[in-house]
Short mmCIF file of C-alpha atoms and ligand atoms in Angstrom, two decimals:
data_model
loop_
_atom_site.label_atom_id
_atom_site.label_comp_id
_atom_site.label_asym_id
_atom_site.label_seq_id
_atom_site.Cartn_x
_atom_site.Cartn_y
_atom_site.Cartn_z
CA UNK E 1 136.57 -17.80 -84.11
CA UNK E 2 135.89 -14.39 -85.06
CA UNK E 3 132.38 -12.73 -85.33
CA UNK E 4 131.82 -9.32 -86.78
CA UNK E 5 128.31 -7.92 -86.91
CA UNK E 6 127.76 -4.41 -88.33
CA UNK E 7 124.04 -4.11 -90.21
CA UNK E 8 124.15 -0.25 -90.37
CA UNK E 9 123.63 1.23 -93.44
CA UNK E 10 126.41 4.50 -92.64
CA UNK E 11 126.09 7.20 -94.81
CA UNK E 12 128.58 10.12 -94.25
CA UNK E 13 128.90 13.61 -95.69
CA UNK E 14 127.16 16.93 -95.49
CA UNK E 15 123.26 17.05 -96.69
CA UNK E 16 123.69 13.07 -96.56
CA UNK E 17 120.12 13.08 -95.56
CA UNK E 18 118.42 15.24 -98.02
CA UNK E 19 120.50 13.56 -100.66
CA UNK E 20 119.15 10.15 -99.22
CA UNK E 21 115.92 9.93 -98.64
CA UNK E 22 114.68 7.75 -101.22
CA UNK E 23 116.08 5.30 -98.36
CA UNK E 24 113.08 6.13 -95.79
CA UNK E 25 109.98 5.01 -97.72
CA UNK E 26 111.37 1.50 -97.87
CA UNK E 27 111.42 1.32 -93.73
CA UNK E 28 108.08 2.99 -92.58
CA UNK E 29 105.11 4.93 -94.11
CA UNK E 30 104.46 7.17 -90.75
CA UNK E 31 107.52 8.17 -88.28
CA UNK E 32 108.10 9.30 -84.56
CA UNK E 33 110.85 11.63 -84.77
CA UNK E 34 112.96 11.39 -81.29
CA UNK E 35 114.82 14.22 -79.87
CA UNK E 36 116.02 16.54 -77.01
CA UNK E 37 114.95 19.97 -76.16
CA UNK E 38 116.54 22.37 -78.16
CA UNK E 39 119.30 21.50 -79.95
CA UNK E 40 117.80 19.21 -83.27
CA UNK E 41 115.93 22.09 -83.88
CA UNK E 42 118.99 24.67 -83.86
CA UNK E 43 121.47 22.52 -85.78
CA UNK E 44 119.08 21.99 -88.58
CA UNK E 45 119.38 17.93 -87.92
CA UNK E 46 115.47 17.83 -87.55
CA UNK E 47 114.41 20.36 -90.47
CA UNK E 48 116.20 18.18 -92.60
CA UNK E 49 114.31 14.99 -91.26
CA UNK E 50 111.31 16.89 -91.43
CA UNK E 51 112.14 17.70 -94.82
CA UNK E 52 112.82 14.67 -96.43
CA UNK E 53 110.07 12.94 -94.88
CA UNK E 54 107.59 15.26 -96.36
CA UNK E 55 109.33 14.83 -99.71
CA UNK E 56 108.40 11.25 -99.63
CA UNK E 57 105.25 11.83 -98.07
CA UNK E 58 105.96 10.20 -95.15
CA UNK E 59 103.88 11.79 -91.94
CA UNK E 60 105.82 12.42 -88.89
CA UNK E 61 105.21 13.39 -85.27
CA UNK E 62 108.06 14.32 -82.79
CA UNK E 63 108.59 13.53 -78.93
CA UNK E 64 110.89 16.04 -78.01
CA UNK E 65 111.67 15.72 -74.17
CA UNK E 66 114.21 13.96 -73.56
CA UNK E 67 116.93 14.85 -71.44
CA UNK E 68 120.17 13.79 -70.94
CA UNK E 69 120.89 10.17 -69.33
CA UNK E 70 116.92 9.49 -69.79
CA UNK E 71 114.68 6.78 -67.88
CA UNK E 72 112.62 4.18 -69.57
CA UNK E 73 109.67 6.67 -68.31
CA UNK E 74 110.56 9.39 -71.42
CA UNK E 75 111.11 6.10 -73.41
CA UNK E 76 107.58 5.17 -72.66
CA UNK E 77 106.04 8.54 -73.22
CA UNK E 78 107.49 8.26 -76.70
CA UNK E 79 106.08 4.73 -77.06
CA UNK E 80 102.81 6.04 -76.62
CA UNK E 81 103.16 8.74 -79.11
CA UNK E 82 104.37 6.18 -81.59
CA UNK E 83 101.17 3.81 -81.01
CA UNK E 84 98.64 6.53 -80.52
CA UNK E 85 99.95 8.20 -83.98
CA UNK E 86 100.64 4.43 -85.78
CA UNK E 87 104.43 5.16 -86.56
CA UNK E 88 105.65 2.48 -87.92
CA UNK E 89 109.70 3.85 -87.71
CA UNK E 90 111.28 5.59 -85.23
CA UNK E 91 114.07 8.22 -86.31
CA UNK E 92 116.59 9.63 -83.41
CA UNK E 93 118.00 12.95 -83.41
CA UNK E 94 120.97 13.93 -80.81
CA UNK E 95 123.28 12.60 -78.64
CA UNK E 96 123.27 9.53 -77.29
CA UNK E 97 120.63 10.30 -75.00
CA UNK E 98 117.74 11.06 -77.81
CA UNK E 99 119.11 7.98 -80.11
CA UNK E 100 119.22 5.53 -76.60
CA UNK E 101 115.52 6.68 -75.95
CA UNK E 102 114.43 6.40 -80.03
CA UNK E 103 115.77 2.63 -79.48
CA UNK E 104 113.69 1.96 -76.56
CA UNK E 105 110.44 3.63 -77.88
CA UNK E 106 110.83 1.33 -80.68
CA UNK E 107 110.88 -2.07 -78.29
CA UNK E 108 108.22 -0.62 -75.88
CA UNK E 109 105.90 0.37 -79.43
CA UNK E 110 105.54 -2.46 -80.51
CA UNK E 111 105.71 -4.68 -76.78
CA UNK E 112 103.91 -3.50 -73.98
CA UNK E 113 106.50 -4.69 -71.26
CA UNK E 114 107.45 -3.66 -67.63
CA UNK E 115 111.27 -2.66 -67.08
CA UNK E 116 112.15 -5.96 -65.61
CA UNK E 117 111.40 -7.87 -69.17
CA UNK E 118 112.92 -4.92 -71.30
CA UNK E 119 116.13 -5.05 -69.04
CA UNK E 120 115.97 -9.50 -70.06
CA UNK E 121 116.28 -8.17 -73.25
CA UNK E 122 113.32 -10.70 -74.90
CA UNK E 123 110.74 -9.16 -76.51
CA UNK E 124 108.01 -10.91 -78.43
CA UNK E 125 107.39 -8.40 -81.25
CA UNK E 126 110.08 -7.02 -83.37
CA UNK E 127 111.15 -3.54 -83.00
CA UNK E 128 110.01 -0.35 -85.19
CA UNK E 129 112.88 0.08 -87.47
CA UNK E 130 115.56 2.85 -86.46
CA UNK E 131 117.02 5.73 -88.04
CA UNK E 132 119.86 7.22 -86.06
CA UNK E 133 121.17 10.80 -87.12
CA UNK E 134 123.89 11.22 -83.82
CA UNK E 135 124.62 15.12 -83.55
CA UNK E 136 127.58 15.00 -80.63
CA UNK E 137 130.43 12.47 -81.44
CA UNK E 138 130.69 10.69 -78.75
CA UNK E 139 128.73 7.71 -78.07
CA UNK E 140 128.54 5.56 -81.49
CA UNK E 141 124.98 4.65 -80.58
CA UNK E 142 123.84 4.87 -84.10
CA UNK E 143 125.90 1.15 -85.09
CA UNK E 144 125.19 0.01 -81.46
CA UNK E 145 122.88 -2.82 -80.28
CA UNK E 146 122.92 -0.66 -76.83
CA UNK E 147 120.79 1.34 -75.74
CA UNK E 148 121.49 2.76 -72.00
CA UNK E 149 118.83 3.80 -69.73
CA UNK E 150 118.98 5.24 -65.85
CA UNK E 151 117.87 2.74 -63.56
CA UNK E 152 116.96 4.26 -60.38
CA UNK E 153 115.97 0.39 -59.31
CA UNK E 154 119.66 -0.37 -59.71
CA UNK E 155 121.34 3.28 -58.82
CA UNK E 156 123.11 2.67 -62.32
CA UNK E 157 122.69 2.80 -65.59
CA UNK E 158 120.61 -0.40 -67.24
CA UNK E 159 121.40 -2.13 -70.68
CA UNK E 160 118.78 -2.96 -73.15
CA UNK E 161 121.29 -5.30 -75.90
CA UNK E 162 119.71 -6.53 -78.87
CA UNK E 163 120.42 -7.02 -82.65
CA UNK E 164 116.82 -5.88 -83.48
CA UNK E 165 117.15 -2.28 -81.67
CA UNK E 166 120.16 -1.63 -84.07
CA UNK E 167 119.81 1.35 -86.43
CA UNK E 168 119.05 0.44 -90.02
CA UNK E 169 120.74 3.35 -91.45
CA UNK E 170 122.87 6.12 -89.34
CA UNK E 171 123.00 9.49 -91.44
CA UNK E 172 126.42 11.23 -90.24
CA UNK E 173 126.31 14.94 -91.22
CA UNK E 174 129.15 16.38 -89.30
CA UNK E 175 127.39 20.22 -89.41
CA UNK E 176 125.38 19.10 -87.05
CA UNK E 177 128.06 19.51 -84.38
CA UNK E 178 129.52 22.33 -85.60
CA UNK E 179 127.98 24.42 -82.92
CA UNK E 180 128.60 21.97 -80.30
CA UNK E 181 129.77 24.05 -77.10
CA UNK E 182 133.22 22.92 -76.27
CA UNK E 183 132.40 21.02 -72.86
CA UNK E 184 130.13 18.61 -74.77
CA UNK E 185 132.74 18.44 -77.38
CA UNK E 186 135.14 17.34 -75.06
CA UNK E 187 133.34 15.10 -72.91
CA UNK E 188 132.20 13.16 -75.85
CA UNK E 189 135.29 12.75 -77.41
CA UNK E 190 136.33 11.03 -74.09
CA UNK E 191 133.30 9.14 -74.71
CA UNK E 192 134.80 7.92 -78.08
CA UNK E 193 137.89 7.61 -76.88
CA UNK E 194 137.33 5.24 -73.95
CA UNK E 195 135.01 2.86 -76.04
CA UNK E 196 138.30 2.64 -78.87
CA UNK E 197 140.82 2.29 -76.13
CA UNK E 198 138.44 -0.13 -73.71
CA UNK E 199 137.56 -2.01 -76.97
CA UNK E 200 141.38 -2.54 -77.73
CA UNK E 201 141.62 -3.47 -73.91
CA UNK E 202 139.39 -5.74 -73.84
CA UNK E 203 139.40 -9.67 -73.49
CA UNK E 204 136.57 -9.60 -76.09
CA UNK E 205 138.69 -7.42 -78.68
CA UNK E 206 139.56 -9.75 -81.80
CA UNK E 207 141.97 -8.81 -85.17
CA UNK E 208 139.20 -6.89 -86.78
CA UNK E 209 137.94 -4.92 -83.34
CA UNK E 210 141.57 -4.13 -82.16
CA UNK E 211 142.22 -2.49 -86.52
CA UNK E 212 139.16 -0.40 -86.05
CA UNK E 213 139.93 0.91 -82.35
CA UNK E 214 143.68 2.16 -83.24
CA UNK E 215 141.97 3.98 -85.89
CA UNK E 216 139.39 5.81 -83.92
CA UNK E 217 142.33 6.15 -81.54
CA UNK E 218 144.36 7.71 -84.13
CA UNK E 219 141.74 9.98 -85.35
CA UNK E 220 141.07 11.14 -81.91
CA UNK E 221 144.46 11.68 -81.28
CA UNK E 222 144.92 14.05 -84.05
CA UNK E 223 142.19 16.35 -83.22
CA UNK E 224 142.36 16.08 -79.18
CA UNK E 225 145.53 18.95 -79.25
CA UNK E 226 142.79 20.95 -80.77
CA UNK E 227 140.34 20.32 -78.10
CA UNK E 228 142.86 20.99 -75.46
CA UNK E 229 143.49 24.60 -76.67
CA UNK E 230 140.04 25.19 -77.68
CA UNK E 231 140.47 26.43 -81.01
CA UNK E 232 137.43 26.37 -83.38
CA UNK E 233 137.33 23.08 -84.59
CA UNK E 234 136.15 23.31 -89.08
CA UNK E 235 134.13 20.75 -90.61
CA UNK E 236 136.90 18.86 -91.47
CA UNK E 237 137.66 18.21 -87.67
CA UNK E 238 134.19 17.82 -86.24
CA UNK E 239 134.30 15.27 -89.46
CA UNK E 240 137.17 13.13 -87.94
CA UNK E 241 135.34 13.01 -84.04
CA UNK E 242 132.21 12.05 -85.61
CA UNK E 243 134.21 9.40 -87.28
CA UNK E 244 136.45 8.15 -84.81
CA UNK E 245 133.15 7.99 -82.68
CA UNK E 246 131.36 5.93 -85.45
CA UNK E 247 134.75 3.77 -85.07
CA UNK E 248 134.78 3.42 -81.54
CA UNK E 249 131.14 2.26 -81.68
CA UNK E 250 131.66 -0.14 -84.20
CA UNK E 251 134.17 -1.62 -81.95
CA UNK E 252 132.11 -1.88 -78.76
CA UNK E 253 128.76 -3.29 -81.15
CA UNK E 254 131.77 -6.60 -80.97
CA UNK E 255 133.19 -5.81 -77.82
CA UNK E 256 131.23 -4.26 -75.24
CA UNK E 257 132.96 -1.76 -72.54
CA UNK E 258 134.75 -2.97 -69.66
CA UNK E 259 135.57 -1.64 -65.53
CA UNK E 260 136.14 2.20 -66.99
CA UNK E 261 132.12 2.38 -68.22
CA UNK E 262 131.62 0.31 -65.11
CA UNK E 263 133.16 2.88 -62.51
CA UNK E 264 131.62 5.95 -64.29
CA UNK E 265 127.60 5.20 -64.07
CA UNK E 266 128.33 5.61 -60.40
CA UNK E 267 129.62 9.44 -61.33
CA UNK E 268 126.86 10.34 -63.55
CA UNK E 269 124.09 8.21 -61.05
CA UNK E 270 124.96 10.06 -58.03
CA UNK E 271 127.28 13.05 -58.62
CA UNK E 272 125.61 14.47 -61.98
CA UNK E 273 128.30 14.23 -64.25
CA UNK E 274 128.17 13.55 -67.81
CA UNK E 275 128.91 10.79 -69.41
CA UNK E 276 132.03 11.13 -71.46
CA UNK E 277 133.61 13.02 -68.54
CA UNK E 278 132.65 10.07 -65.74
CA UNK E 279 134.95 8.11 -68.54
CA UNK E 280 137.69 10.70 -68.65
CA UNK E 281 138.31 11.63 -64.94
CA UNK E 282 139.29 8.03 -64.32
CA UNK E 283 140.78 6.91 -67.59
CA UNK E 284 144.68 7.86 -66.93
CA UNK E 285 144.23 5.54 -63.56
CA UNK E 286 142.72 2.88 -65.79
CA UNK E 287 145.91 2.82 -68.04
CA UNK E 288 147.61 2.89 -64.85
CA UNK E 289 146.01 -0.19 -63.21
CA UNK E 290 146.31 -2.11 -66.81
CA UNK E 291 149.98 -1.05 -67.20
CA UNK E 292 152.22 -3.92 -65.37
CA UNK E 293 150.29 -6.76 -66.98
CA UNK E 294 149.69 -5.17 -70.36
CA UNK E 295 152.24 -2.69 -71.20
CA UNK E 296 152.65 -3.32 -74.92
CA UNK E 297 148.80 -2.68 -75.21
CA UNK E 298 148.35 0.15 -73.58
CA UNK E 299 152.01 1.66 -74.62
CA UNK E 300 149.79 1.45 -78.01
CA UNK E 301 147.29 2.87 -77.12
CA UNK E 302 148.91 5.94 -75.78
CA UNK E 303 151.46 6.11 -78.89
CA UNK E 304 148.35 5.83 -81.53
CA UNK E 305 147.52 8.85 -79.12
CA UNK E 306 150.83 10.43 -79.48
CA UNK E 307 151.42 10.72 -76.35
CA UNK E 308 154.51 9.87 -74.63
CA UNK E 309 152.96 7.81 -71.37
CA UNK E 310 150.27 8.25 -68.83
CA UNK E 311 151.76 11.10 -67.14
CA UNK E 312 151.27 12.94 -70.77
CA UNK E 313 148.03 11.28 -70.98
CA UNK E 314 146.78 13.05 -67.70
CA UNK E 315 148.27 16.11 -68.16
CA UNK E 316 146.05 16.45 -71.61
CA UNK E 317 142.71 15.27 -69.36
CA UNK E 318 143.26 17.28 -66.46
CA UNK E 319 143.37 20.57 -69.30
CA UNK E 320 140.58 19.33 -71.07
CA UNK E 321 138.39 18.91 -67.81
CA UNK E 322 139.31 21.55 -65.58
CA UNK E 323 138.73 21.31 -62.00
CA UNK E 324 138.21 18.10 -60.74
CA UNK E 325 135.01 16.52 -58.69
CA UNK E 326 135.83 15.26 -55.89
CA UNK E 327 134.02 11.81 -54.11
CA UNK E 328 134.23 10.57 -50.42
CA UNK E 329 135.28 7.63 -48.61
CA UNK E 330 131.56 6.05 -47.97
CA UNK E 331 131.24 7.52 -51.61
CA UNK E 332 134.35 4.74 -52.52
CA UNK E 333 132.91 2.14 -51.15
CA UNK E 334 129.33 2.71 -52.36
CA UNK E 335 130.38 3.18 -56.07
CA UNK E 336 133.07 0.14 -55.72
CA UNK E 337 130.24 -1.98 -54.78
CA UNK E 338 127.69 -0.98 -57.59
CA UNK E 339 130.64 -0.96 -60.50
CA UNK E 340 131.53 -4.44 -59.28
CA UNK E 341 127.88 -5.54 -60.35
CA UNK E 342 127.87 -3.99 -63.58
CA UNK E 343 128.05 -6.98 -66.57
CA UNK E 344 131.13 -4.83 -68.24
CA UNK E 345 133.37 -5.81 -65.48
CA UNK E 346 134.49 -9.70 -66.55
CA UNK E 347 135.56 -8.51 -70.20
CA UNK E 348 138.27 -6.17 -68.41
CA UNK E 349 141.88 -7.58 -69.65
CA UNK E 350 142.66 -7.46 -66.31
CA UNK E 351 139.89 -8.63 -64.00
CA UNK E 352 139.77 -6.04 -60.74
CA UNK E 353 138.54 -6.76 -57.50
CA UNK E 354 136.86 -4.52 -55.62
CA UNK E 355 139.65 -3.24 -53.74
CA UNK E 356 141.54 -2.45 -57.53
CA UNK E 357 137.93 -0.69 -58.13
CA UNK E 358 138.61 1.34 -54.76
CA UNK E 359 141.96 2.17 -55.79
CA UNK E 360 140.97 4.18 -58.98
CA UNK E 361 137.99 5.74 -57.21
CA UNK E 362 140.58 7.01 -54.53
CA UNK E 363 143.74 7.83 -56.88
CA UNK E 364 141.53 9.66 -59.47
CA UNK E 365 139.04 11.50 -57.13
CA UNK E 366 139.68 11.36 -53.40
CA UNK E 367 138.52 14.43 -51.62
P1 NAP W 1 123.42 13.79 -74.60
O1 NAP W 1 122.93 13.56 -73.21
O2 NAP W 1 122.70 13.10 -75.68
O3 NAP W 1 123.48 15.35 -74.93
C1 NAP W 1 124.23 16.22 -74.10
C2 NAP W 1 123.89 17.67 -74.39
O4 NAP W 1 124.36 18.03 -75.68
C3 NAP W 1 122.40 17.98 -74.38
O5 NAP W 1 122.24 19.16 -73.63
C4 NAP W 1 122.06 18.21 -75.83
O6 NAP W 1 121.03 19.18 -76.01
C5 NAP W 1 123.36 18.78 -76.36
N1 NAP W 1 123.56 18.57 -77.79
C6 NAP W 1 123.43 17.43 -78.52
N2 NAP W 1 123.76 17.64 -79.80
C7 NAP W 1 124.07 18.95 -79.92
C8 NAP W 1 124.49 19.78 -81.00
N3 NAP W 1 124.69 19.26 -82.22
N4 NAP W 1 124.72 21.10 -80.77
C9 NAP W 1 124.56 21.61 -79.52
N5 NAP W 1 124.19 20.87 -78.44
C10 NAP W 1 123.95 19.56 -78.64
O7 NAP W 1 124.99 13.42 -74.59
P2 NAP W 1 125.85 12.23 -75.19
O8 NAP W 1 127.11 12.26 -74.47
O9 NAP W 1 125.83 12.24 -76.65
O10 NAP W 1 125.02 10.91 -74.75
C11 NAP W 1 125.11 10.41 -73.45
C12 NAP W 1 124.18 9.23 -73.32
O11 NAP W 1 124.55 8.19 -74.24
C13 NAP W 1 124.24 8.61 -71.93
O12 NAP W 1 122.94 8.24 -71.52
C14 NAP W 1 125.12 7.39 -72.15
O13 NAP W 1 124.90 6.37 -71.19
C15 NAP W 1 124.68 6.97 -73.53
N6 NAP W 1 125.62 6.11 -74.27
C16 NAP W 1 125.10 5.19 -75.13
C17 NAP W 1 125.90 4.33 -75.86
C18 NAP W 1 125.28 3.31 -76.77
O14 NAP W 1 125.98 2.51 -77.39
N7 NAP W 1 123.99 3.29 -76.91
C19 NAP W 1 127.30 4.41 -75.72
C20 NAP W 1 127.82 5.38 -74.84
C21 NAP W 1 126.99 6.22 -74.14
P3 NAP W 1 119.49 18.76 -76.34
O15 NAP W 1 118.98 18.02 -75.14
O16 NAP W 1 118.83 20.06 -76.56
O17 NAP W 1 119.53 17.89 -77.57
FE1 FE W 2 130.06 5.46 -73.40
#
């Protein structure tokens, strides 16, 4: 049996939300506009929210705080905003950070519950209604029913999964990103990547899942040369990541992630690093520790790439991140321990143990 579930409306193109905003009235009458700190308001994503929500005469307040890899805390602060003001739809601005917290404000707007119930994932009251306007391409959160919070309870990052926090309509205006400095660039197109290729790795992936990875895959592949030299990237190319991230979300919204998402909270948790980055420092090992079992997959993966084998496929990572972090022994064995917790871990084709867990920590990042 095959299920497929994608209830975004996805609109793509430049000025797609200007040229769309007859779509708003019908999901709210006053909106909570989430965001970062800075960069909505320099890539002209939120004067063009603004804008067509005046047009339709739709009143709008913003919470603008959050930063990256947020707590439910700036998720509640936004919550309040929403209630105080009587939003009645939530619209997210930015990475996956601002569209993550823009979900959560939504649940905690309309249900006044602690972590421990929002984390369960049952809320009584439905949802605001989302808007999700994603302005690096990296995370696919706009077609996700994910939203990922820091949990300093569990030294990880925390889940809240449901159908209801899943954007109504994602607006995809690849201008947005055009000034995206290249380190986010690249670490969320490792983002992207790892959700396509875990997605196709995954024990979860069906006919339909495995179609739409290969072609995120293949989209990435074409533009990661250009991210590896650093040349200016056109519209045309920031077009493609946004795409093949919109791709790669689609396929984790039927897949979920697996042991590589798992592993790489414990990088961003405890040693700072970003997201997409966590993913790539200890993706070629991945491919590595699935090769014996599943060569023909992840030979496909790699080709779709155009890359030769994992030896190419690190050489292209190790230029696109630079200088490696390094992580300790006790560090190992800490990490090990909390990845081997996380709910991603069972859908890995090949289930690890904690010792395989070890293994990557120490081949990819060993002092
Ligand atoms: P992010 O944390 O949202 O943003 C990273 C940085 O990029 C911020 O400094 C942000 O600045 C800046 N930025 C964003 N858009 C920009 C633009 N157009 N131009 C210039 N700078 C821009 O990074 P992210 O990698 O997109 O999201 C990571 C988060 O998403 C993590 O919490 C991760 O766990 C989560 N995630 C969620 C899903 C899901 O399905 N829900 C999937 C994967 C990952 P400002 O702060 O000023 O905006
Ligand atoms: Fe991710």
């Amino acid at each position: 049996m095959t299920i497929f579930y994608i209830p975004t409306k996805i609109i793509i193109g430049r000025n797609c939300i200007r040229e769309n905003a007859d779509l708003l009235p019908a999901l709210g009458t006053r909106a909570l506009i989430v965001t970062g700190k800075r960069s909505a308001k320099t890539n002209g994503a939120e004067h063009d929210v603004r804008q067509a929500l005046e047009e339709r005469s739709i009143p709008a307040v913003i919470y603008d705080h959050v930063e990256s890899n947020p707590s439910t805390t700036v998720a509640r602060e936004a919550a309040e905003l929403a209630r105080e003001q009587h939003a009645d739809l939530v619209i997210g601005i930015g990475g996956g950070s601002p569209l993550d917290a823009a979900k959560v404000a939504a649940v905690l707007a309309t249900n006044r519950i602690d972590d421990e119930t929002l984390f369960s994932n049952v809320f009584e009251q439905k949802p605001l209604p989302i808007v999700a306007v994603p302005t690096t391409a990296g995370t696919g959160s706009e077609v996700t029913q994910y939203a990922m919070m820091t949990n300093d309870k569990v030294r990880s990052k925390s889940f809240v999964i449901s159908d209801d926090i899943i954007p109504r309509i994602a607006f995809l205006d690849a201008s947005y990103t055009e000034h995206l400095p290249l380190p986010v660039t690249r670490n969320t197109a490792l983002d992207a990547l790892s959700h396509a290729m875990e997605g196709y790795l995954s024990k979860r992936a069906t006919e339909m899942s495995s179609f739409i990875a290969l072609e995120s895959i293949r989209r990435l592949g074409r533009c990661l040369p250009m991210l590896r030299s650093g040349a200016d990237l056109d519209f045309t190319a920031r077009e493609q990541l946004l795409t093949a991230s919109l791709l790669a979300g689609i396929v984790i919204a039927q897949t979920g992630t697996t042991a590589l998402h798992a592993m790489g909270y414990s990088l961003t948790y405890f040693k700072k690093i970003e997201h997409g980055r966590a993913n790539g420092l200890l993706m070629s090992v991945y491919l590595q520790y699935l090769l014996p079992e599943h060569q023909e997959e992840v030979m496909t993966v790699l080709g779709t790439l155009r890359l030769s084998g994992i030896a190419d496929l690190r050489g292209l990572i190790n230029d696109l991140l630079g200088n490696k972090e390094r992580i300790t022994e006790e560090e190992i064995s800490a990490f090990s321990a909390i990845a081997m917790k996380a709910r991603n871990i069972p859908f890995t084709l090949k289930s690890p143990s904690q010792a395989d867990i070890e293994g990557m920590f120490r081949s990819s990042l060993l002092h």
